[in-house]
Amino acid sequence: MVTWLLIIALVLAVGLFVGFVAGYNKLRAADVRVAEALSGIDVELIRRASLIPSLVHTVQTFAAHEKAVLDRVTDARAAIAAATAGSSVAERSAAERSLDAALAPLLALCQAYPQLNSSNNFLDLQRNLAETEDKLAFARQYYNDAVATLNGLLGSIPWMFVAPFTGVSQREYYQTPR
């Protein structure tokens, strides 16, 4: 009888250990997926920011007197670089919102300068920006999906009992700039 109780206790202990290891690995993998998704956003934000100097130069060629607009775009580009170097999702979103606000008047200049709108370089840059925006939207969605998965695991049984041992905590969602 004692032997059976020992065997049952041993099987339960091994089962709990295997469950703990599986939960630990699952939570750490979800955390890595979130970090990878956030770096995907950074890649697209940096790609977008790297298009800005060419865009500014092209617009400057046609509209050199629009210095305030060009300076605002340059400052917003610097804010993107600083935000991607940090760890805050909110900073990234705010920097992206600032860049969107600065780009709108810059892109609107093509209405005032028809020769700018017919420039192949400007049209190519607009196309690249649009493509980058699409990739950025996908990267944001991928990140938010990864965060939803991680946060869901952290709040569900049995993973919530393993979470304190993993060092993994809930992550914030990426807010779409408006």
GROMACS .gro file of C-alpha atoms in nm:
model
  178
    1MET     CA    1   0.000   0.000   0.000
    2VAL     CA    2   0.279   0.244   0.094
    3THR     CA    3   0.460   0.153  -0.229
    4TRP     CA    4   0.156   0.248  -0.435
    5LEU     CA    5   0.122   0.578  -0.252
    6LEU     CA    6   0.490   0.654  -0.317
    7ILE     CA    7   0.450   0.567  -0.685
    8ILE     CA    8   0.140   0.788  -0.712
    9ALA     CA    9   0.319   1.075  -0.530
   10LEU     CA   10   0.621   1.034  -0.758
   11VAL     CA   11   0.403   1.034  -1.072
   12LEU     CA   12   0.222   1.346  -0.948
   13ALA     CA   13   0.552   1.520  -0.868
   14VAL     CA   14   0.692   1.434  -1.211
   15GLY     CA   15   0.368   1.548  -1.373
   16LEU     CA   16   0.377   1.880  -1.188
   17PHE     CA   17   0.741   1.929  -1.283
   18VAL     CA   18   0.673   1.853  -1.651
   19GLY     CA   19   0.372   2.088  -1.641
   20PHE     CA   20   0.581   2.362  -1.482
   21VAL     CA   21   0.856   2.325  -1.743
   22ALA     CA   22   0.602   2.322  -2.026
   23GLY     CA   23   0.430   2.633  -1.886
   24TYR     CA   24   0.761   2.811  -1.835
   25ASN     CA   25   0.869   2.737  -2.191
   26LYS     CA   26   0.531   2.839  -2.333
   27LEU     CA   27   0.531   3.174  -2.151
   28ARG     CA   28   0.894   3.249  -2.240
   29ALA     CA   29   0.826   3.163  -2.607
   30ALA     CA   30   0.524   3.398  -2.608
   31ASP     CA   31   0.738   3.672  -2.452
   32VAL     CA   32   1.007   3.622  -2.719
   33ARG     CA   33   0.738   3.642  -2.988
   34VAL     CA   34   0.623   3.979  -2.848
   35ALA     CA   35   0.981   4.110  -2.845
   36GLU     CA   36   1.030   3.989  -3.202
   37ALA     CA   37   0.706   4.155  -3.312
   38LEU     CA   38   0.811   4.484  -3.149
   39SER     CA   39   1.142   4.471  -3.333
   40GLY     CA   40   0.943   4.423  -3.655
   41ILE     CA   41   0.767   4.753  -3.583
   42ASP     CA   42   1.105   4.914  -3.520
   43VAL     CA   43   1.236   4.789  -3.854
   44GLU     CA   44   0.946   4.946  -4.040
   45LEU     CA   45   0.962   5.270  -3.840
   46ILE     CA   46   1.333   5.299  -3.917
   47ARG     CA   47   1.271   5.215  -4.282
   48ARG     CA   48   1.005   5.484  -4.295
   49ALA     CA   49   1.234   5.733  -4.123
   50SER     CA   50   1.516   5.652  -4.366
   51LEU     CA   51   1.294   5.758  -4.657
   52ILE     CA   52   1.242   6.100  -4.501
   53PRO     CA   53   1.578   6.263  -4.595
   54SER     CA   54   1.525   6.178  -4.963
   55LEU     CA   55   1.170   6.306  -4.947
   56VAL     CA   56   1.280   6.627  -4.776
   57HIS     CA   57   1.557   6.677  -5.032
   58THR     CA   58   1.318   6.624  -5.323
   59VAL     CA   59   1.062   6.865  -5.181
   60GLN     CA   60   1.336   7.112  -5.092
   61THR     CA   61   1.444   7.118  -5.456
   62PHE     CA   62   1.100   7.243  -5.558
   63ALA     CA   63   0.992   7.432  -5.247
   64ALA     CA   64   1.298   7.556  -5.063
   65HIS     CA   65   1.101   7.832  -4.890
   66GLU     CA   66   0.885   7.575  -4.704
   67LYS     CA   67   1.156   7.548  -4.435
   68ALA     CA   68   0.919   7.520  -4.137
   69VAL     CA   69   0.747   7.216  -4.289
   70LEU     CA   70   1.081   7.055  -4.371
   71ASP     CA   71   1.221   7.124  -4.025
   72ARG     CA   72   0.916   6.969  -3.857
   73VAL     CA   73   0.960   6.652  -4.063
   74THR     CA   74   1.329   6.635  -3.976
   75ASP     CA   75   1.253   6.675  -3.604
   76ALA     CA   76   0.984   6.406  -3.620
   77ARG     CA   77   1.232   6.173  -3.792
   78ALA     CA   78   1.478   6.226  -3.506
   79ALA     CA   79   1.200   6.145  -3.257
   80ILE     CA   80   1.138   5.813  -3.434
   81ALA     CA   81   1.507   5.724  -3.405
   82ALA     CA   82   1.504   5.805  -3.034
   83ALA     CA   83   1.181   5.614  -2.970
   84THR     CA   84   1.302   5.295  -3.139
   85ALA     CA   85   1.614   5.304  -2.924
   86GLY     CA   86   1.399   5.296  -2.610
   87SER     CA   87   1.174   5.023  -2.476
   88SER     CA   88   0.843   5.206  -2.446
   89VAL     CA   89   0.565   5.113  -2.684
   90ALA     CA   90   0.385   5.439  -2.598
   91GLU     CA   91   0.692   5.642  -2.702
   92ARG     CA   92   0.703   5.462  -3.036
   93SER     CA   93   0.337   5.532  -3.095
   94ALA     CA   94   0.372   5.900  -2.998
   95ALA     CA   95   0.675   5.943  -3.225
   96GLU     CA   96   0.488   5.777  -3.509
   97ARG     CA   97   0.192   6.008  -3.451
   98SER     CA   98   0.429   6.307  -3.460
   99LEU     CA   99   0.583   6.188  -3.786
  100ASP     CA  100   0.238   6.139  -3.940
  101ALA     CA  101   0.143   6.492  -3.842
  102ALA     CA  102   0.465   6.631  -3.991
  103LEU     CA  103   0.437   6.433  -4.315
  104ALA     CA  104   0.082   6.543  -4.395
  105PRO     CA  105   0.172   6.905  -4.483
  106LEU     CA  106   0.485   6.787  -4.664
  107LEU     CA  107   0.287   6.552  -4.887
  108ALA     CA  108   0.023   6.822  -4.934
  109LEU     CA  109   0.286   7.044  -5.093
  110CYS     CA  110   0.256   6.841  -5.411
  111GLN     CA  111  -0.082   7.009  -5.463
  112ALA     CA  112   0.083   7.352  -5.453
  113TYR     CA  113   0.373   7.245  -5.676
  114PRO     CA  114   0.250   7.046  -5.978
  115GLN     CA  115   0.606   6.997  -6.102
  116LEU     CA  116   0.681   6.819  -5.773
  117ASN     CA  117   0.386   6.586  -5.827
  118SER     CA  118   0.521   6.495  -6.170
  119SER     CA  119   0.873   6.423  -6.042
  120ASN     CA  120   0.956   6.053  -6.076
  121ASN     CA  121   1.170   6.068  -5.764
  122PHE     CA  122   0.886   6.214  -5.558
  123LEU     CA  123   0.635   5.963  -5.694
  124ASP     CA  124   0.875   5.677  -5.618
  125LEU     CA  125   0.923   5.805  -5.264
  126GLN     CA  126   0.546   5.830  -5.217
  127ARG     CA  127   0.506   5.473  -5.340
  128ASN     CA  128   0.778   5.354  -5.101
  129LEU     CA  129   0.614   5.538  -4.813
  130ALA     CA  130   0.278   5.380  -4.894
  131GLU     CA  131   0.439   5.035  -4.910
  132THR     CA  132   0.613   5.096  -4.577
  133GLU     CA  133   0.283   5.210  -4.423
  134ASP     CA  134   0.126   4.880  -4.528
  135LYS     CA  135   0.414   4.683  -4.376
  136LEU     CA  136   0.396   4.893  -4.062
  137ALA     CA  137   0.024   4.825  -4.026
  138PHE     CA  138   0.093   4.452  -4.059
  139ALA     CA  139   0.377   4.473  -3.803
  140ARG     CA  140   0.147   4.654  -3.557
  141GLN     CA  141  -0.120   4.388  -3.601
  142TYR     CA  142   0.134   4.108  -3.555
  143TYR     CA  143   0.262   4.273  -3.237
  144ASN     CA  144  -0.087   4.322  -3.095
  145ASP     CA  145  -0.172   3.957  -3.175
  146ALA     CA  146   0.144   3.845  -2.994
  147VAL     CA  147   0.057   4.066  -2.696
  148ALA     CA  148  -0.299   3.928  -2.689
  149THR     CA  149  -0.164   3.573  -2.684
  150LEU     CA  150   0.086   3.651  -2.408
  151ASN     CA  151  -0.161   3.844  -2.195
  152GLY     CA  152  -0.419   3.569  -2.242
  153LEU     CA  153  -0.174   3.305  -2.125
  154LEU     CA  154  -0.073   3.511  -1.822
  155GLY     CA  155  -0.434   3.542  -1.715
  156SER     CA  156  -0.540   3.182  -1.762
  157ILE     CA  157  -0.510   2.871  -1.551
  158PRO     CA  158  -0.263   2.691  -1.521
  159TRP     CA  159  -0.015   2.938  -1.676
  160MET     CA  160  -0.093   3.210  -1.423
  161PHE     CA  161   0.065   2.995  -1.152
  162VAL     CA  162   0.387   2.954  -1.353
  163ALA     CA  163   0.409   3.320  -1.462
  164PRO     CA  164   0.564   3.459  -1.142
  165PHE     CA  165   0.862   3.225  -1.191
  166THR     CA  166   0.924   3.325  -1.554
  167GLY     CA  167   0.978   3.699  -1.514
  168VAL     CA  168   0.721   3.756  -1.787
  169SER     CA  169   0.458   4.022  -1.733
  170GLN     CA  170   0.170   4.162  -1.932
  171ARG     CA  171   0.259   4.389  -2.221
  172GLU     CA  172   0.081   4.697  -2.349
  173TYR     CA  173  -0.087   4.704  -2.688
  174TYR     CA  174   0.048   4.924  -2.965
  175GLN     CA  175  -0.190   5.214  -3.011
  176THR     CA  176  -0.244   5.311  -3.373
  177PRO     CA  177  -0.146   5.673  -3.432
  178ARG     CA  178  -0.447   5.896  -3.502
   0.00000   0.00000   0.00000
